[in-house]
Coordinates of C-alpha atoms and ligand atoms in Angstrom, one line a residue:
M1 CA -59.4 67.0 199.8
R2 CA -59.2 63.3 200.0
Q3 CA -55.6 61.9 200.1
P4 CA -54.4 60.3 196.9
L5 CA -54.4 56.5 196.7
L6 CA -50.7 56.6 196.1
A7 CA -48.4 59.4 197.3
F8 CA -44.6 60.0 196.8
N9 CA -42.7 60.5 199.9
D10 CA -39.0 60.2 201.1
K11 CA -39.2 56.4 201.3
G12 CA -41.0 55.5 198.1
I13 CA -44.5 55.3 196.6
Y14 CA -46.8 55.0 199.5
C15 CA -50.4 53.7 199.9
A16 CA -51.4 55.2 203.2
Q17 CA -54.8 53.3 203.3
A18 CA -53.0 49.9 203.2
N19 CA -49.7 51.1 204.8
V20 CA -47.6 49.6 202.0
Y21 CA -44.9 51.0 199.7
L22 CA -44.3 50.2 196.1
D23 CA -40.6 49.7 195.2
P24 CA -39.4 51.7 198.3
W25 CA -35.9 53.1 198.3
R26 CA -35.6 53.2 202.1
P27 CA -36.3 50.3 204.5
V28 CA -40.1 49.9 205.3
D29 CA -42.3 47.3 206.9
N30 CA -44.3 46.2 203.8
A31 CA -42.9 46.5 200.3
I32 CA -44.6 45.5 197.0
I33 CA -41.8 44.9 194.5
T34 CA -42.1 45.2 190.7
H35 CA -38.9 43.4 189.7
G36 CA -35.4 42.3 190.6
H37 CA -33.2 45.2 189.5
S38 CA -31.3 46.8 192.4
D39 CA -33.0 50.2 192.1
H40 CA -36.4 48.7 192.5
S41 CA -35.8 45.8 195.0
R42 CA -33.6 47.1 197.8
W43 CA -32.4 45.5 200.9
G44 CA -33.8 46.0 204.4
H45 CA -37.6 45.7 204.2
K46 CA -39.4 43.6 206.8
H47 CA -41.8 41.9 204.3
Y48 CA -41.6 41.7 200.5
I49 CA -44.5 40.9 198.2
T50 CA -43.7 40.2 194.5
H51 CA -44.6 38.0 191.6
H52 CA -43.5 34.4 192.3
M53 CA -41.0 34.4 189.4
N54 CA -39.2 37.3 191.0
V55 CA -38.9 35.5 194.4
P56 CA -35.8 33.4 193.5
I57 CA -34.3 36.5 191.8
I58 CA -34.5 38.8 194.8
K59 CA -33.5 36.0 197.2
H60 CA -30.4 35.5 195.1
R61 CA -29.7 39.2 195.3
L62 CA -30.8 40.1 198.8
G63 CA -30.2 36.8 200.7
D64 CA -32.5 35.7 203.5
I65 CA -35.6 37.9 203.2
V66 CA -39.2 37.4 204.1
V67 CA -41.1 37.3 200.8
T68 CA -44.5 36.3 199.5
G69 CA -45.0 35.3 195.8
K70 CA -48.2 36.0 193.9
N71 CA -49.5 34.9 190.5
W72 CA -50.4 37.1 187.6
G73 CA -53.7 38.8 188.2
E74 CA -54.1 37.2 191.7
T75 CA -55.7 39.8 193.9
F76 CA -54.9 40.4 197.6
T77 CA -56.6 43.0 199.8
I78 CA -55.0 45.1 202.5
N79 CA -57.3 47.3 204.6
G80 CA -59.8 47.5 201.7
V81 CA -57.2 48.2 199.0
T82 CA -56.9 45.5 196.3
F83 CA -53.5 44.8 194.7
S84 CA -52.5 42.6 191.8
F85 CA -49.4 42.0 189.6
H86 CA -49.6 42.2 185.8
P87 CA -46.8 41.5 183.3
A88 CA -44.4 44.4 182.5
G89 CA -42.4 42.6 179.9
H90 CA -39.2 44.3 181.1
I91 CA -37.2 41.2 182.5
I92 CA -38.2 37.8 183.7
G93 CA -40.7 38.2 186.6
S94 CA -41.2 41.9 186.1
A95 CA -44.6 43.3 187.0
Q96 CA -46.8 46.3 187.0
V97 CA -48.8 46.8 190.2
R98 CA -52.5 47.5 189.9
V99 CA -54.0 49.2 193.0
E100 CA -57.8 49.6 193.4
H101 CA -59.7 51.3 196.2
K102 CA -63.4 52.2 196.0
G103 CA -63.5 52.0 192.3
E104 CA -60.4 54.1 191.7
V105 CA -57.6 52.3 189.8
W106 CA -53.9 53.2 189.7
V107 CA -51.2 51.3 187.9
F108 CA -47.5 51.6 188.6
T109 CA -45.3 50.2 185.8
G110 CA -41.9 49.9 187.5
D111 CA -39.9 49.4 184.3
Y112 CA -41.6 48.0 181.2
K113 CA -41.3 47.3 177.5
T114 CA -44.0 46.4 175.0
E115 CA -41.9 44.2 172.7
D116 CA -42.3 40.5 173.5
D117 CA -38.7 39.4 174.1
G118 CA -39.6 35.7 174.3
I119 CA -38.3 35.2 177.8
S120 CA -40.3 37.7 179.9
T121 CA -44.1 37.3 180.3
P122 CA -45.3 39.8 177.6
Y123 CA -46.5 43.3 178.7
E124 CA -50.2 43.5 179.4
V125 CA -52.3 46.7 179.0
V126 CA -54.0 47.4 182.4
K127 CA -56.9 49.9 182.3
C128 CA -56.7 52.5 185.0
H129 CA -57.5 56.1 185.9
T130 CA -53.9 57.1 186.9
F131 CA -50.8 55.6 185.3
I132 CA -47.4 55.9 186.9
T133 CA -44.9 55.4 184.1
E134 CA -41.1 55.3 183.7
N135 CA -39.5 57.4 181.0
T136 CA -36.0 56.0 180.7
F137 CA -36.0 56.4 176.9
G138 CA -38.7 59.0 176.7
L139 CA -37.3 61.0 173.8
P140 CA -38.4 60.8 170.1
A141 CA -34.9 59.8 169.1
F142 CA -35.3 56.4 170.7
K143 CA -36.8 54.0 168.3
W144 CA -36.0 50.3 168.7
L145 CA -35.5 47.8 165.9
P146 CA -37.2 44.4 166.2
Q147 CA -35.3 42.0 168.4
T148 CA -34.7 39.4 165.6
E149 CA -32.9 42.1 163.5
V150 CA -30.6 43.0 166.4
M151 CA -29.8 39.4 167.3
D152 CA -29.0 38.6 163.6
D153 CA -26.5 41.5 163.8
V154 CA -25.0 40.1 167.1
N155 CA -24.6 36.6 165.7
N156 CA -23.0 38.0 162.5
W157 CA -20.6 40.1 164.5
W158 CA -19.6 37.1 166.6
A159 CA -19.1 34.9 163.4
T160 CA -16.9 37.6 161.8
N161 CA -14.8 38.0 165.0
R162 CA -14.4 34.2 165.1
A163 CA -13.3 34.1 161.5
D164 CA -10.7 36.8 162.5
G165 CA -9.4 34.6 165.3
K166 CA -10.8 36.9 168.0
T167 CA -12.9 36.4 171.1
S168 CA -16.2 38.4 171.3
V169 CA -16.9 40.0 174.6
L170 CA -20.5 41.2 174.8
F171 CA -21.6 43.4 177.7
G172 CA -25.2 43.3 179.1
Y173 CA -26.7 43.7 182.5
T174 CA -26.4 40.6 184.7
L175 CA -30.1 40.3 185.2
G176 CA -32.2 40.7 182.1
K177 CA -30.1 41.8 179.2
A178 CA -27.5 39.0 179.5
Q179 CA -30.2 36.3 179.4
R180 CA -32.1 38.0 176.6
L181 CA -28.8 37.9 174.5
L182 CA -28.0 34.4 175.6
K183 CA -31.4 33.1 174.6
Y184 CA -30.8 34.1 170.9
L185 CA -27.0 33.5 170.5
D186 CA -26.4 30.9 167.9
P187 CA -24.5 27.9 169.5
N188 CA -23.6 26.7 166.0
I189 CA -21.1 29.6 165.8
G190 CA -19.1 28.6 168.8
R191 CA -19.0 28.2 172.6
I192 CA -20.7 30.6 174.9
Y193 CA -18.7 31.6 178.0
T194 CA -20.0 33.6 181.0
H195 CA -18.6 35.9 183.6
G196 CA -19.4 34.5 187.1
A197 CA -22.0 37.2 187.9
V198 CA -23.9 36.4 184.6
E199 CA -23.5 32.7 185.2
N200 CA -24.9 32.8 188.8
M201 CA -28.0 34.8 187.7
T202 CA -28.6 32.6 184.6
Q203 CA -28.5 29.5 186.9
V204 CA -31.3 31.1 188.9
L205 CA -33.4 31.7 185.8
R206 CA -32.8 28.3 184.1
S207 CA -35.7 26.8 186.1
M208 CA -38.0 29.2 184.4
V209 CA -36.6 29.6 180.8
S210 CA -34.5 27.3 178.6
F211 CA -31.2 28.8 177.5
P212 CA -28.3 27.6 175.4
E213 CA -25.5 25.9 177.2
T214 CA -23.0 28.2 178.9
I215 CA -19.5 27.7 180.4
R216 CA -18.4 29.7 183.4
I217 CA -15.0 31.3 183.1
T218 CA -12.8 30.2 186.0
K219 CA -9.1 30.3 186.8
E220 CA -8.8 27.0 184.8
T221 CA -10.2 28.5 181.6
K222 CA -7.6 28.5 178.9
K223 CA -7.1 31.4 176.6
E224 CA -7.0 29.1 173.6
D225 CA -10.5 27.8 174.5
L226 CA -11.8 31.3 174.5
L227 CA -10.6 32.2 171.0
G228 CA -13.5 32.4 168.6
S229 CA -16.0 32.1 171.5
I230 CA -18.4 34.7 172.8
V231 CA -18.2 35.9 176.4
L232 CA -21.2 37.4 178.2
A233 CA -20.1 39.8 180.8
P234 CA -21.5 42.7 182.9
P235 CA -20.6 46.2 181.9
S236 CA -18.5 46.6 185.0
A237 CA -16.1 44.0 183.7
H238 CA -15.0 46.4 180.9
G239 CA -11.5 47.7 181.6
S240 CA -10.9 45.1 184.4
T241 CA -7.9 42.8 184.8
W242 CA -10.4 39.9 184.2
I243 CA -11.0 40.9 180.6
R244 CA -7.3 40.8 179.7
K245 CA -7.4 37.1 179.6
M246 CA -9.6 37.3 176.5
T247 CA -6.9 39.0 174.3
P248 CA -7.2 39.2 171.4
Y249 CA -10.8 40.3 171.8
V250 CA -13.4 42.7 170.5
T251 CA -16.1 44.3 172.7
G252 CA -19.7 44.8 172.0
S253 CA -22.5 46.4 174.1
A254 CA -26.3 45.9 173.8
S255 CA -28.1 48.9 175.3
G256 CA -30.7 51.5 174.5
W257 CA -28.0 54.1 175.0
M258 CA -26.2 52.8 171.9
A259 CA -28.8 54.8 169.9
F260 CA -27.0 58.0 171.0
R261 CA -24.3 59.1 168.6
G262 CA -21.0 58.9 170.3
A263 CA -22.1 56.6 173.1
R264 CA -20.1 53.7 171.8
R265 CA -16.9 55.7 171.5
R266 CA -17.4 57.4 174.9
R267 CA -17.6 54.0 176.5
A268 CA -14.7 52.6 174.5
I269 CA -16.8 49.8 172.9
D270 CA -15.9 48.4 169.5
K271 CA -19.5 47.6 168.5
G272 CA -22.8 48.9 169.8
F273 CA -26.2 47.1 169.4
V274 CA -29.3 49.1 170.1
M275 CA -31.4 46.9 172.4
S276 CA -33.3 47.9 175.4
D277 CA -35.5 46.3 178.0
H278 CA -37.5 49.6 178.2
C279 CA -40.1 51.1 175.9
D280 CA -39.0 53.5 173.2
W281 CA -40.8 56.8 172.6
Q282 CA -43.6 55.3 170.6
G283 CA -44.0 52.3 173.0
L284 CA -44.5 54.7 175.9
L285 CA -47.1 56.8 174.0
E286 CA -49.0 53.8 172.8
S287 CA -49.1 52.1 176.2
I288 CA -50.3 55.3 177.9
Q289 CA -53.1 55.7 175.4
A290 CA -54.1 52.0 175.7
T291 CA -54.5 52.3 179.5
G292 CA -57.2 54.9 179.1
A293 CA -55.7 56.8 182.0
E294 CA -56.3 60.6 182.2
K295 CA -53.7 61.2 184.8
I296 CA -50.2 60.3 184.1
I297 CA -47.3 60.5 186.6
C298 CA -43.8 60.4 185.1
T299 CA -41.1 59.0 187.3
H300 CA -37.5 58.3 186.1
G301 CA -35.8 59.1 182.9
Y302 CA -36.7 62.0 180.6
S303 CA -39.7 62.6 182.7
D304 CA -39.8 66.5 182.5
I305 CA -39.7 66.5 178.7
F306 CA -42.1 63.6 178.5
S307 CA -44.7 65.0 180.9
T308 CA -44.5 68.4 179.1
Y309 CA -45.3 66.6 175.8
L310 CA -48.2 64.7 177.4
R311 CA -49.7 68.0 178.7
E312 CA -49.5 69.4 175.2
Q313 CA -51.5 66.3 174.1
G314 CA -54.2 67.1 176.7
Y315 CA -53.2 64.7 179.5
D316 CA -53.1 65.7 183.1
A317 CA -49.5 64.8 183.4
R318 CA -46.8 65.6 186.0
T319 CA -43.4 64.4 187.2
E320 CA -42.6 63.0 190.6
Q321 CA -39.1 62.5 192.1
T322 CA -38.1 58.9 192.7
Q323 CA -34.8 57.2 193.2
Y324 CA -35.2 54.8 190.3
E325 CA -32.4 55.0 187.8
G326 CA -33.7 53.3 184.7
D327 CA -31.0 51.7 182.7
E328 CA -28.1 53.4 184.5
G329 CA -29.3 51.9 187.8
E330 CA -29.0 48.5 186.3
V331 CA -25.3 48.8 185.8
E332 CA -23.9 46.1 188.0
N333 CA -22.9 47.3 191.3
K334 CA -19.3 46.6 192.4
A335 CA -20.3 44.1 195.1
D336 CA -21.9 41.9 192.4
A337 CA -18.7 41.6 190.4
E338 CA -16.5 41.1 193.5
T339 CA -18.4 38.1 194.7
D340 CA -17.3 36.3 191.6
E341 CA -14.3 34.2 190.9
Q342 CA -11.9 36.5 189.1
P343 CA -9.3 34.5 187.1
Ligands
ZN1 ZN1 -35.3 47.5 185.7

């Protein structure tokens, strides 16, 4: 039997014909990278290839690396295998990877979402024979509301807290969620402050997207200035000494997990907003159908449940083990928070 175009091994998703890995989790020579979240773009590869918008992001995270940036749809061929990047709509610069060899086409999604968030290049359907999909929120219980509705709720929450004389602390991942929230916060309500980790990443992205003005929280920031303002912070800041400066404050979290009953209370959050940078159940099913793929490989998330469902629908679907962590993997690592000025 001919070896598959892409295979899963202990280092990542491997294309033997081209000797490259897609989003490898162990150090390799040639890595094609879908996006900047830490479970997909890891340190230690000799050469990185990614979409050019992701270049400044991974350089910010990984330091001095050797990286080549490509445009959307630009093809490059390695030993007869043709690769190209196509928008995944997950975060700024996030891509799906299309792999073609002798007329056979595979697509690896990395992480993706189908709703146009207004800051990421919108998800594009890429026709293929085999589709490798994430399943972070692959349960029927996950059904997202339109972004405009969620952001109206966020802004109303902030305005109410301000009227109560309190500071609003809103948690979202440093890369992706924080900027999506920032983009639609209403600066007419009050000032927008940022935790250092959020501010640093936002600065990297300001060259690509316009955002409202932000103020970095430093040792000099006065408690009085924060009152009535909103503070964008990574989830890791919750429960830290850093946050005590905000008293009196209320906390909010924007995450797909907030759809789970009890998730907000378990995480000791005052207010949960259901907002995800991944597909919901319907989004996954519609994308899979639109690709025309007959073979589906499910990677991280509820992949066993999801692939079982797909088989019942007549697909040739299976699960493969990876080290991608979906939304949980995007929780800021400790090093990220520690590099920041902690007032
Ligand atoms: Zn991601």
